[in-house]
Amino acid sequence: MPNFLRAPSGTQIALVKATVFLACLVPAAQLALGWQNDTLGANPIETITRASGEWTLRLLLITLAVSPLRRYTGLHWLIRLRRMLGLFAFAYAAAHFTTYVWLDQFFDWQAIARDILDRPFITVGFAAFVLLIPLAATSSNAAIRRLGGRRWQSLHRSIYAIAILAVAHFWWLVKADLLKPFIYALILAALLGLRAWWREQERRRQLSVPPPAKHLERPVIRIVQK
Amino acid sequence: MLIRSTSGPADVRPAEITPRPLFEERRRFLLRSGLGIAAGAALWQGLGGTARAASERLATIASPLSTTEAMTERKAVTSYNNFYEFGTDKGDPAQNAGRMLTRPWTVAVEGLAGKPRRFDIDELLKLAPLEERIYRLRCVEGWSMVIPWVGFPLAALLKAVEPLGSAKYVEFLSHYDPEIMLRRPVLQWPYAEGLRLDEALHPLTILAVGLYGEVLPNQNGAPIRLVVPWKYGFKSIKSITTIRLTERQPATSWRRAAPHEYGFYANVNPEVSHPRWSQATERRIGEIRKRPTLMFNGYAEQVASLYQGMDLRTYY
Ligand code: HEM
């Protein structure tokens, strides 16, 4: 593996970050331009709702894929992209929700409340969005310090529940063709399954008496797993 | 050297054909300015004459059952479709339906009829005068359009086969060809729909063979489809091959897939919401703000009597 991939310099990482940042803006820019130029098809509001929803889900899954990727490729610096990816997931969720509240329902709060209460797909989508808010709010280094690593981590584990709610939201809103939500469900199952598998391995390792040298390494390994 | 035009005298130069946007613009203007259906029809036929060289134009007469609301752009009507046999995204049918051959095509009209038989599509086109029917279309997903269909009353076809007294319902089947259509069993194929016989015989119920004065594009259900304007769009089955008179209520595709969501009647009703969508409002394609949905899609005056005494919450 080339050295810059294994241990990129600060500048190289900044460059990668800037690229990922811009890439994450592309779908939003496309929608904004499409709206402006009226190229989003016959039902532009539906197009925006669906695209922003699907990108939220994709970004959630990409965020969840960072740890496994890092673990299996040995590219430890990938972790430094994770916060940005998670925040973009939140940004797209916020855009998705705003589209719904503004363009779709036009601030008809009664209709919105009824939707959230009566329609299971909206209920779980809303739950996923609400649960994302504390994660976005505690994404800064200062927040991690304030909460302490352990509490911060257990709070941020709710991302697993959020991802499950998000897939359920997609599953329930589809009329008949479950192919897409099924594919997302499979990807999520793989990402969650890996965590369960790691946990099981860790439990076994702890049961067998570990050699002292490994023992010293354990805190490092822990962080890798999250 | 002289460059000779190869077109004969009967040809119409492209420049003489009114460009569609202009044509649509004029038509909309006419309707808005309330010149009346008769004047509209005269101009419509006049324009039809000019543009006959553009082969697919259909001669029609106007109908008093048409709405005068602004029509949805043709581009939207022909690019935003639910025709699951050709894919489940709205843009899929326009992409894929071109594969379907609409000639030769026959429609079998069978079941409880005195004279059941198979009709050739070209025979159907001459069965009754073609009318332009500008109808609202309300989809169960909460959007709507206004579409100038070309067609004739379904009653004209049913009367030709002489329904027996025992016939109470009409079952419809779509074309299904796994070679060119979706194979995944998203719905049970062929697509099936049904009406009560009195609904089928209602003057608003038509078999459409065109829209915007031209032969029906494949993605809109060519060569012949049902249009029942007071019911959610999924009742208006496309690319029909079989029409069967039955005694029992026929099974229908969406009802089979999700009986709690899609009823047999599927009348547009703002008071009975679908589990996934409120049906109180709708977005007219081309507009931003939603508008209130009307009972029976605004056709209550004509059809409410069909359902007298029925609880429309039970028979949704
Ligand atoms: C983390 C939060 C959320 C995620 C990941 C998410 C994801 C999605 C996805 C993947 C779709 C379908 C896209 C497609 O059809 O291709 C969708 C559609 C939709 N979502 Fe969300 N969503 C979230 C939150 C919400 C919230 C809070 C609301 C409203 C309160 C909402 C309302 C809708 C609506 C109305 C649709 C369109 C349904 C339709 O077109 O029939 N979503 N969302």
Coordinates of C-alpha atoms and ligand atoms in Angstrom, one line a residue:
Chain A
M1 CA 0.0 0.0 0.0
P2 CA 1.4 3.4 -0.9
N3 CA 2.6 5.3 2.2
F4 CA 0.3 8.3 1.7
L5 CA -2.7 5.9 1.9
R6 CA -1.5 4.3 5.1
A7 CA -0.3 7.4 6.8
P8 CA -1.4 10.5 5.0
S9 CA 0.0 13.9 6.0
G10 CA -2.1 16.6 7.6
T11 CA -2.4 18.3 4.2
Q12 CA -3.5 15.2 2.5
I13 CA -6.1 14.5 5.0
A14 CA -7.4 18.1 4.7
L15 CA -7.6 17.5 1.0
V16 CA -9.5 14.3 1.4
K17 CA -11.9 16.0 3.8
A18 CA -12.5 18.9 1.4
T19 CA -13.2 16.4 -1.4
V20 CA -15.7 14.4 0.7
F21 CA -17.3 17.7 1.8
L22 CA -17.9 18.8 -1.7
A23 CA -19.0 15.4 -2.8
C24 CA -21.7 15.4 -0.1
L25 CA -22.9 18.7 -1.4
V26 CA -23.4 17.5 -4.9
P27 CA -26.9 15.9 -4.5
A28 CA -28.2 19.0 -2.7
A29 CA -26.7 21.3 -5.4
Q30 CA -28.3 19.1 -8.1
L31 CA -31.7 19.4 -6.4
A32 CA -31.4 23.2 -5.9
L33 CA -30.4 23.7 -9.6
G34 CA -33.1 21.3 -10.7
W35 CA -35.7 23.3 -8.8
Q36 CA -34.4 26.5 -10.2
N37 CA -34.4 25.2 -13.8
D38 CA -37.6 23.2 -13.4
T39 CA -35.9 19.9 -14.4
L40 CA -37.0 17.8 -11.5
G41 CA -39.8 16.2 -13.4
A42 CA -43.6 16.5 -13.2
N43 CA -43.7 16.4 -9.4
P44 CA -40.6 18.3 -8.2
I45 CA -41.6 18.3 -4.5
E46 CA -41.9 14.5 -4.6
T47 CA -38.5 14.3 -6.3
I48 CA -36.9 16.5 -3.6
T49 CA -38.6 14.6 -0.8
R50 CA -37.4 11.2 -2.1
A51 CA -33.9 12.3 -3.1
S52 CA -33.2 13.9 0.3
G53 CA -34.7 11.0 2.1
E54 CA -32.7 8.5 0.2
W55 CA -29.5 10.5 0.7
T56 CA -30.1 10.7 4.4
L57 CA -30.3 6.9 4.5
R58 CA -27.3 6.4 2.3
L59 CA -25.2 8.8 4.4
L60 CA -26.3 7.1 7.6
L61 CA -25.2 3.7 6.2
I62 CA -21.9 5.2 4.9
T63 CA -21.3 6.6 8.4
L64 CA -21.9 3.2 9.9
A65 CA -19.5 1.6 7.3
V66 CA -16.6 3.7 8.4
S67 CA -15.6 1.5 11.4
P68 CA -15.7 -1.8 9.5
L69 CA -13.8 -0.2 6.5
R70 CA -11.2 1.1 8.9
R71 CA -10.9 -2.2 10.6
Y72 CA -10.6 -4.4 7.5
T73 CA -8.4 -2.0 5.5
G74 CA -6.2 -0.8 8.3
L75 CA -6.8 2.8 7.1
H76 CA -7.1 4.3 10.5
W77 CA -7.4 7.9 9.4
L78 CA -10.9 7.1 7.9
I79 CA -12.3 7.7 11.3
R80 CA -11.5 11.4 10.8
L81 CA -14.2 11.5 8.1
R82 CA -16.9 10.0 10.2
R83 CA -18.1 13.1 12.1
M84 CA -18.5 15.0 8.8
L85 CA -20.4 12.1 7.2
G86 CA -22.7 11.9 10.2
L87 CA -23.4 15.6 10.2
F88 CA -24.2 15.5 6.5
A89 CA -26.7 12.7 7.2
F90 CA -28.3 15.0 9.7
A91 CA -28.2 17.9 7.3
Y92 CA -30.0 15.9 4.6
A93 CA -32.5 14.7 7.2
A94 CA -33.2 18.3 8.1
A95 CA -33.6 19.2 4.5
H96 CA -35.9 16.2 4.0
F97 CA -38.0 17.2 7.0
T98 CA -38.1 20.8 5.9
T99 CA -39.2 19.8 2.5
Y100 CA -42.1 17.9 4.0
V101 CA -43.1 20.6 6.5
W102 CA -42.7 23.5 4.0
L103 CA -43.1 22.4 0.4
D104 CA -45.3 19.4 0.9
Q105 CA -47.6 20.4 3.8
F106 CA -47.0 24.1 3.7
F107 CA -46.9 24.5 7.5
D108 CA -50.3 22.9 8.0
W109 CA -49.4 21.9 11.6
Q110 CA -52.6 20.0 12.1
A111 CA -52.1 17.8 9.1
I112 CA -48.5 17.3 10.1
A113 CA -49.4 16.3 13.6
R114 CA -52.0 13.9 12.3
D115 CA -49.5 12.4 9.8
I116 CA -47.0 11.9 12.6
L117 CA -49.6 10.2 14.9
D118 CA -51.6 8.2 12.3
R119 CA -49.1 7.1 9.7
P120 CA -46.6 4.5 10.9
F121 CA -44.1 5.4 8.2
I122 CA -44.1 9.1 9.2
T123 CA -44.0 8.1 12.9
V124 CA -40.8 6.2 12.6
G125 CA -39.2 8.7 10.2
F126 CA -40.0 11.4 12.7
A127 CA -38.5 9.4 15.6
A128 CA -35.4 8.8 13.6
F129 CA -35.0 12.5 12.9
V130 CA -35.7 13.5 16.5
L131 CA -33.1 11.0 17.7
L132 CA -30.5 12.4 15.3
I133 CA -30.7 15.9 16.9
P134 CA -28.8 15.1 20.1
L135 CA -26.2 13.3 18.1
A136 CA -25.6 16.3 15.9
A137 CA -25.7 18.6 18.9
T138 CA -22.9 16.6 20.6
S139 CA -20.7 16.1 17.7
S140 CA -18.0 18.7 18.7
N141 CA -14.8 17.8 20.5
A142 CA -16.0 20.1 23.3
A143 CA -19.2 18.1 23.7
I144 CA -17.2 14.9 23.8
R145 CA -15.0 16.3 26.6
R146 CA -18.0 17.6 28.5
L147 CA -19.9 14.3 28.3
G148 CA -16.9 12.1 28.8
G149 CA -16.0 9.4 26.3
R150 CA -18.0 6.7 27.8
R151 CA -21.3 8.6 28.1
W152 CA -20.7 10.2 24.7
Q153 CA -20.3 6.7 23.2
S154 CA -23.4 5.2 24.8
L155 CA -25.4 8.2 23.6
H156 CA -24.1 7.9 20.0
R157 CA -24.9 4.2 20.0
S158 CA -28.5 5.3 19.3
I159 CA -27.3 5.6 15.6
Y160 CA -28.0 1.9 15.3
A161 CA -31.7 2.4 16.4
I162 CA -31.9 5.4 14.1
A163 CA -30.7 3.4 11.1
I164 CA -33.3 0.7 11.9
L165 CA -36.1 3.3 12.1
A166 CA -34.9 4.8 8.9
V167 CA -35.1 1.5 7.0
A168 CA -38.5 0.8 8.6
H169 CA -39.7 4.2 7.4
F170 CA -38.7 3.4 3.8
W171 CA -40.1 -0.1 4.0
W172 CA -43.5 1.1 5.1
L173 CA -43.8 4.0 2.7
V174 CA -43.3 1.8 -0.4
K175 CA -46.6 0.8 -2.0
A176 CA -45.7 -2.6 -3.4
D177 CA -42.1 -2.7 -4.8
L178 CA -40.0 -3.6 -1.8
L179 CA -36.8 -4.1 -3.8
K180 CA -35.0 -0.9 -2.7
P181 CA -35.9 -0.9 1.0
F182 CA -34.9 -4.6 1.0
I183 CA -31.5 -3.8 -0.4
Y184 CA -31.0 -1.1 2.2
A185 CA -32.2 -3.5 4.9
L186 CA -29.6 -6.1 3.8
I187 CA -26.8 -3.5 4.0
L188 CA -27.9 -2.4 7.4
A189 CA -28.2 -6.0 8.6
A190 CA -24.6 -6.6 7.4
L191 CA -23.3 -3.5 9.2
L192 CA -25.1 -4.3 12.4
G193 CA -24.2 -8.0 12.1
L194 CA -20.5 -7.2 12.0
R195 CA -20.8 -5.3 15.3
A196 CA -22.6 -8.2 16.9
W197 CA -19.9 -10.5 15.6
W198 CA -17.1 -8.3 16.9
R199 CA -18.8 -8.1 20.3
E200 CA -19.1 -11.9 20.4
Q201 CA -15.4 -12.2 19.5
E202 CA -14.5 -9.7 22.2
R203 CA -16.5 -11.6 24.8
R204 CA -14.8 -14.9 23.9
R205 CA -11.4 -13.2 24.0
Q206 CA -12.1 -11.9 27.5
L207 CA -13.2 -15.3 28.7
S208 CA -10.0 -17.0 27.6
V209 CA -7.2 -15.5 29.7
P210 CA -5.5 -12.8 27.7
P211 CA -1.7 -12.4 27.6
P212 CA -0.6 -9.3 29.5
A213 CA 0.7 -7.5 26.4
K214 CA -2.6 -7.7 24.7
H215 CA -4.2 -6.5 27.8
L216 CA -2.4 -3.3 27.6
E217 CA -3.6 -2.8 24.1
R218 CA -7.2 -3.3 24.9
P219 CA -8.3 0.4 25.3
V220 CA -7.0 1.0 21.8
I221 CA -8.9 -1.9 20.4
R222 CA -12.1 -0.7 22.1
I223 CA -12.1 2.6 20.3
V224 CA -11.6 0.8 17.1
Q225 CA -14.8 -1.1 17.6
K226 CA -17.2 1.6 17.9
Chain B
M1 CA -29.1 23.7 -60.1
L2 CA -32.6 23.8 -58.7
I3 CA -33.3 22.0 -55.5
R4 CA -36.7 20.5 -55.9
S5 CA -38.9 19.9 -53.0
T6 CA -39.9 16.2 -52.9
S7 CA -43.1 16.8 -51.0
G8 CA -46.3 16.4 -53.0
P9 CA -49.1 19.0 -52.9
A10 CA -51.0 17.1 -50.3
D11 CA -48.2 17.4 -47.8
V12 CA -48.3 20.0 -45.1
R13 CA -45.0 21.7 -44.5
P14 CA -43.9 21.3 -40.8
A15 CA -44.1 25.1 -40.4
E16 CA -47.8 24.9 -41.2
I17 CA -48.5 22.6 -38.3
T18 CA -49.2 24.6 -35.2
P19 CA -46.4 23.9 -32.8
R20 CA -47.8 22.0 -29.8
P21 CA -47.0 24.6 -27.1
L22 CA -48.7 27.2 -29.1
F23 CA -51.6 25.0 -29.8
E24 CA -51.9 24.1 -26.1
E25 CA -51.6 27.7 -25.2
R26 CA -54.4 28.7 -27.5
R27 CA -56.6 25.9 -26.4
R28 CA -56.1 26.8 -22.7
F29 CA -56.7 30.4 -23.5
L30 CA -60.0 29.5 -25.3
L31 CA -61.1 27.4 -22.4
R32 CA -60.2 30.1 -19.8
S33 CA -61.9 32.9 -21.7
G34 CA -65.1 30.9 -21.8
L35 CA -65.8 31.0 -25.5
G36 CA -67.9 28.0 -25.0
I37 CA -67.6 24.4 -25.9
A38 CA -69.0 24.8 -29.3
A39 CA -66.5 27.3 -30.5
G40 CA -63.7 25.3 -28.8
A41 CA -64.8 22.2 -30.7
A42 CA -64.9 24.0 -34.0
L43 CA -61.4 25.3 -33.5
W44 CA -60.3 21.9 -32.3
Q45 CA -61.5 20.3 -35.5
G46 CA -60.1 23.0 -37.6
L47 CA -56.7 22.5 -36.0
G48 CA -57.2 18.8 -36.4
G49 CA -57.6 19.4 -40.1
T50 CA -54.4 21.4 -40.4
A51 CA -52.4 18.9 -38.5
R52 CA -53.7 15.7 -40.1
A53 CA -50.4 15.2 -41.8
A54 CA -49.0 14.5 -38.4
S55 CA -50.5 11.0 -38.8
E56 CA -51.6 10.2 -35.2
R57 CA -54.2 12.8 -34.8
L58 CA -57.7 11.6 -34.0
A59 CA -60.9 13.3 -35.0
T60 CA -63.1 14.0 -32.0
I61 CA -66.3 15.7 -30.9
A62 CA -66.4 17.8 -27.7
S63 CA -68.4 16.5 -24.7
P64 CA -70.5 18.4 -22.2
L65 CA -69.0 16.2 -19.6
S66 CA -65.6 17.8 -20.0
T67 CA -64.2 20.1 -17.3
T68 CA -63.0 23.6 -18.2
E69 CA -60.1 23.5 -15.7
A70 CA -56.6 24.2 -17.0
M71 CA -55.2 21.0 -18.4
T72 CA -52.0 19.4 -17.2
E73 CA -49.1 19.8 -19.6
R74 CA -48.9 17.0 -22.1
K75 CA -45.2 16.4 -21.1
A76 CA -46.3 15.7 -17.5
V77 CA -49.2 13.5 -18.5
T78 CA -46.8 11.3 -20.7
S79 CA -43.7 11.3 -18.4
Y80 CA -45.2 10.7 -14.9
N81 CA -47.0 7.4 -15.0
N82 CA -47.9 4.5 -12.8
F83 CA -47.7 1.5 -15.1
Y84 CA -45.9 -1.1 -12.9
E85 CA -45.6 -3.6 -15.7
F86 CA -42.9 -1.3 -17.1
G87 CA -41.2 -0.4 -13.8
T88 CA -42.2 1.1 -10.5
D89 CA -40.6 4.5 -10.8
K90 CA -42.8 7.2 -12.3
G91 CA -40.4 7.7 -15.2
D92 CA -40.0 4.0 -16.1
P93 CA -43.1 3.6 -18.3
A94 CA -42.1 6.4 -20.6
Q95 CA -38.6 4.8 -20.9
N96 CA -39.8 1.2 -21.3
A97 CA -43.3 1.0 -22.7
G98 CA -42.1 1.7 -26.2
R99 CA -41.3 -2.1 -26.4
M100 CA -45.0 -3.0 -26.4
L101 CA -46.6 -3.6 -29.8
T102 CA -50.1 -2.2 -30.0
R103 CA -51.0 -3.7 -33.4
P104 CA -52.3 -6.3 -33.9
W105 CA -54.4 -6.0 -30.8
T106 CA -57.7 -7.6 -29.8
V107 CA -60.0 -7.2 -26.9
A108 CA -62.1 -10.2 -25.9
V109 CA -65.4 -9.2 -24.4
E110 CA -66.7 -12.4 -22.8
G111 CA -68.6 -13.9 -19.9
L112 CA -72.2 -13.4 -19.2
A113 CA -73.2 -11.8 -22.5
G114 CA -75.6 -12.8 -25.3
K115 CA -73.1 -12.1 -28.0
P116 CA -69.6 -12.4 -26.6
R117 CA -66.8 -11.9 -29.0
R118 CA -63.3 -10.6 -29.8
F119 CA -63.0 -7.1 -31.1
D120 CA -60.1 -5.9 -33.2
I121 CA -58.7 -2.6 -32.0
D122 CA -59.4 -0.9 -35.3
E123 CA -63.0 -2.0 -35.0
L124 CA -63.2 -0.5 -31.6
L125 CA -62.0 2.8 -32.8
K126 CA -65.1 2.9 -35.1
L127 CA -67.5 1.5 -32.6
A128 CA -68.8 4.9 -31.5
P129 CA -67.9 8.5 -32.3
L130 CA -64.7 9.4 -30.5
E131 CA -65.2 12.2 -28.0
E132 CA -62.8 14.4 -26.2
R133 CA -63.4 14.1 -22.5
I134 CA -61.4 16.5 -20.3
Y135 CA -61.4 14.8 -16.9
R136 CA -59.7 15.2 -13.6
L137 CA -57.6 12.3 -12.6
R138 CA -56.9 11.7 -8.9
C139 CA -54.2 9.3 -7.9
V140 CA -54.4 7.5 -4.6
E141 CA -50.9 8.8 -3.9
G142 CA -52.2 12.3 -3.4
W143 CA -51.6 14.0 -6.8
S144 CA -53.9 14.9 -9.6
M145 CA -54.0 16.0 -13.2
V146 CA -56.5 17.3 -15.8
I147 CA -56.3 15.2 -18.9
P148 CA -58.0 15.6 -22.3
W149 CA -58.8 12.0 -23.1
V150 CA -60.1 10.7 -26.4
G151 CA -62.5 7.8 -26.2
F152 CA -66.0 6.5 -26.2
P153 CA -68.4 5.3 -23.5
L154 CA -67.7 1.8 -22.2
A155 CA -71.5 1.3 -22.3
A156 CA -71.3 1.4 -26.1
L157 CA -69.1 -1.7 -26.1
L158 CA -71.0 -3.5 -23.4
K159 CA -74.3 -3.0 -25.1
A160 CA -72.8 -4.5 -28.3
V161 CA -72.3 -7.8 -26.6
E162 CA -75.7 -7.7 -24.8
P163 CA -75.0 -8.4 -21.1
L164 CA -77.2 -11.1 -19.6
G165 CA -79.5 -10.3 -16.6
S166 CA -77.2 -12.3 -14.4
A167 CA -74.2 -10.0 -15.1
K168 CA -73.5 -7.8 -12.1
Y169 CA -69.8 -6.9 -12.5
V170 CA -67.3 -6.3 -15.1
E171 CA -63.7 -7.6 -14.9
F172 CA -60.8 -6.2 -16.8
L173 CA -57.4 -7.7 -17.6
S174 CA -54.3 -5.9 -18.9
H175 CA -51.8 -7.2 -21.4
Y176 CA -49.0 -9.0 -19.7
D177 CA -45.9 -10.2 -21.6
P178 CA -43.0 -11.2 -19.3
E179 CA -40.6 -10.8 -22.2
I180 CA -41.0 -7.1 -22.2
M181 CA -42.4 -6.4 -18.8
L182 CA -41.4 -6.6 -15.1
R183 CA -41.1 -10.2 -14.0
R184 CA -40.8 -9.5 -10.3
P185 CA -44.2 -10.3 -8.8
V186 CA -44.7 -6.7 -7.4
L187 CA -48.4 -7.2 -8.2
Q188 CA -50.2 -10.2 -9.5
W189 CA -50.0 -10.2 -13.2
P190 CA -51.8 -9.7 -15.4
Y191 CA -53.1 -6.5 -13.8
A192 CA -56.8 -7.0 -13.0
E193 CA -59.5 -4.4 -12.2
G194 CA -63.3 -4.4 -11.9
L195 CA -66.4 -2.3 -11.8
R196 CA -70.0 -2.9 -10.8
L197 CA -72.1 -3.2 -14.0
D198 CA -73.9 0.1 -13.2
E199 CA -70.6 1.9 -12.7
A200 CA -69.4 0.4 -16.0
L201 CA -72.5 1.6 -17.8
H202 CA -72.3 5.1 -16.4
P203 CA -71.9 7.8 -19.1
L204 CA -68.7 9.1 -17.4
T205 CA -67.0 5.8 -17.8
I206 CA -65.0 5.6 -21.0
L207 CA -62.5 3.5 -22.9
A208 CA -59.8 5.9 -23.9
V209 CA -57.7 5.5 -27.1
G210 CA -56.0 8.8 -27.1
L211 CA -55.1 12.0 -25.2
Y212 CA -54.4 15.5 -26.3
G213 CA -56.1 14.7 -29.6
E214 CA -53.6 12.0 -30.5
V215 CA -53.2 8.2 -30.3
L216 CA -52.6 7.1 -26.7
P217 CA -48.8 6.9 -26.0
N218 CA -47.8 3.4 -24.8
Q219 CA -47.0 4.6 -21.3
N220 CA -50.5 5.9 -20.8
G221 CA -52.0 2.5 -21.6
A222 CA -52.1 2.1 -25.4
P223 CA -54.0 1.1 -27.4
I224 CA -57.0 1.1 -25.1
R225 CA -57.6 1.8 -21.4
L226 CA -60.3 2.4 -19.0
V227 CA -61.0 5.9 -17.5
V228 CA -63.3 6.2 -14.5
P229 CA -62.8 9.8 -13.3
W230 CA -64.5 9.6 -9.9
K231 CA -62.3 6.7 -8.7
Y232 CA -58.6 6.6 -7.8
G233 CA -56.4 6.2 -10.8
F234 CA -55.4 2.6 -10.2
K235 CA -59.0 1.6 -11.2
S236 CA -58.4 2.9 -14.7
I237 CA -56.7 -0.2 -16.0
K238 CA -54.3 0.2 -19.0
S239 CA -53.7 -1.8 -22.2
I240 CA -56.8 -3.9 -21.9
T241 CA -57.0 -7.3 -23.5
T242 CA -60.0 -8.9 -21.8
I243 CA -63.4 -7.5 -20.5
R244 CA -65.5 -10.1 -18.8
L245 CA -69.1 -9.8 -17.5
T246 CA -69.4 -11.7 -14.2
E247 CA -71.9 -12.4 -11.5
R248 CA -69.4 -12.1 -8.6
Q249 CA -67.3 -9.2 -7.7
P250 CA -63.9 -9.8 -9.4
A251 CA -60.6 -9.9 -7.6
T252 CA -58.4 -6.8 -8.4
S253 CA -54.7 -6.5 -8.3
W254 CA -54.1 -3.8 -5.6
R255 CA -56.8 -5.3 -3.4
R256 CA -55.1 -8.7 -3.6
A257 CA -51.8 -7.0 -2.6
A258 CA -53.1 -5.0 0.3
P259 CA -56.8 -5.4 1.0
H260 CA -56.8 -3.0 3.9
E261 CA -55.4 -0.2 1.8
Y262 CA -57.2 -0.6 -1.5
G263 CA -60.9 -1.4 -1.7
F264 CA -62.9 -2.6 -4.7
Y265 CA -64.8 0.7 -5.0
A266 CA -61.8 3.1 -4.5
N267 CA -64.0 6.1 -5.0
V268 CA -62.2 9.4 -4.4
N269 CA -63.2 10.3 -0.9
P270 CA -61.5 13.1 1.1
E271 CA -63.0 11.8 4.4
V272 CA -61.6 8.2 4.2
S273 CA -57.8 8.3 4.4
H274 CA -55.5 5.7 3.1
P275 CA -53.2 4.3 5.9
R276 CA -50.2 5.9 4.2
W277 CA -51.7 9.1 3.0
S278 CA -54.4 11.5 4.1
Q279 CA -56.8 11.9 1.2
A280 CA -58.1 15.2 2.3
T281 CA -55.9 17.2 -0.1
E282 CA -54.1 16.7 -3.3
R283 CA -51.3 18.3 -5.4
R284 CA -52.4 19.2 -8.9
I285 CA -49.3 18.4 -11.0
G286 CA -47.8 21.7 -12.1
E287 CA -48.8 23.5 -8.8
I288 CA -47.0 23.9 -5.5
R289 CA -49.7 24.3 -3.0
K290 CA -52.1 21.4 -2.3
R291 CA -55.8 21.8 -2.9
P292 CA -58.8 20.2 -1.1
T293 CA -59.9 16.9 -2.6
L294 CA -63.5 16.8 -3.7
M295 CA -66.0 14.0 -3.0
F296 CA -66.0 11.6 -5.9
N297 CA -63.3 13.8 -7.4
G298 CA -65.9 16.5 -8.1
Y299 CA -68.3 14.2 -9.9
A300 CA -70.6 13.7 -7.0
E301 CA -73.6 15.2 -8.8
Q302 CA -73.3 12.5 -11.5
V303 CA -72.4 9.5 -9.5
A304 CA -73.3 9.9 -5.8
S305 CA -76.7 8.2 -6.5
L306 CA -74.8 4.9 -7.4
Y307 CA -73.8 4.6 -3.8
Q308 CA -77.0 5.6 -2.0
G309 CA -77.3 3.8 1.3
M310 CA -73.8 2.4 1.2
D311 CA -71.3 3.1 4.0
L312 CA -68.4 4.5 2.1
R313 CA -66.1 3.8 5.1
T314 CA -66.8 0.1 4.8
Y315 CA -66.9 0.1 1.0
Y316 CA -63.8 2.2 0.4
Ligands
HEM1 C1 -33.5 10.0 9.6 C2 -34.6 10.3 9.2 C3 -35.2 9.9 7.8 C4 -34.7 9.1 6.8 C5 -33.4 8.4 6.8 C6 -35.7 9.1 5.8 C7 -35.6 8.4 4.6 C8 -36.5 8.4 3.6 C9 -36.4 7.6 2.4 C10 -35.3 6.7 2.0 C11 -37.5 7.9 1.6 C12 -37.9 7.2 0.3 C13 -37.2 7.7 -0.8 C14 -37.7 7.1 -2.1 O1 -38.9 6.8 -2.3 O2 -36.8 6.8 -3.0 C15 -38.3 8.8 2.4 C16 -39.5 9.3 1.9 C17 -40.3 10.2 2.7 N1 -40.1 10.6 4.0 FE1 -38.4 10.3 5.1 N2 -36.8 9.9 6.1 C18 -36.5 10.4 7.4 C19 -37.3 11.3 8.1 C20 -38.5 11.7 7.7 C21 -39.4 12.6 8.5 C22 -39.0 13.2 9.8 C23 -40.5 12.8 7.7 C24 -41.7 13.7 8.0 C25 -42.1 14.0 9.2 C26 -40.4 12.1 6.5 C27 -41.3 12.0 5.5 C28 -41.1 11.4 4.3 C29 -42.1 11.5 3.2 C30 -43.4 12.2 3.2 C31 -41.6 10.7 2.2 C32 -42.2 10.5 0.8 C33 -43.2 9.4 0.8 C34 -43.7 9.2 -0.7 O3 -43.1 9.7 -1.6 O4 -44.6 8.5 -0.8 N3 -39.2 11.4 6.5 N4 -37.7 9.1 3.5

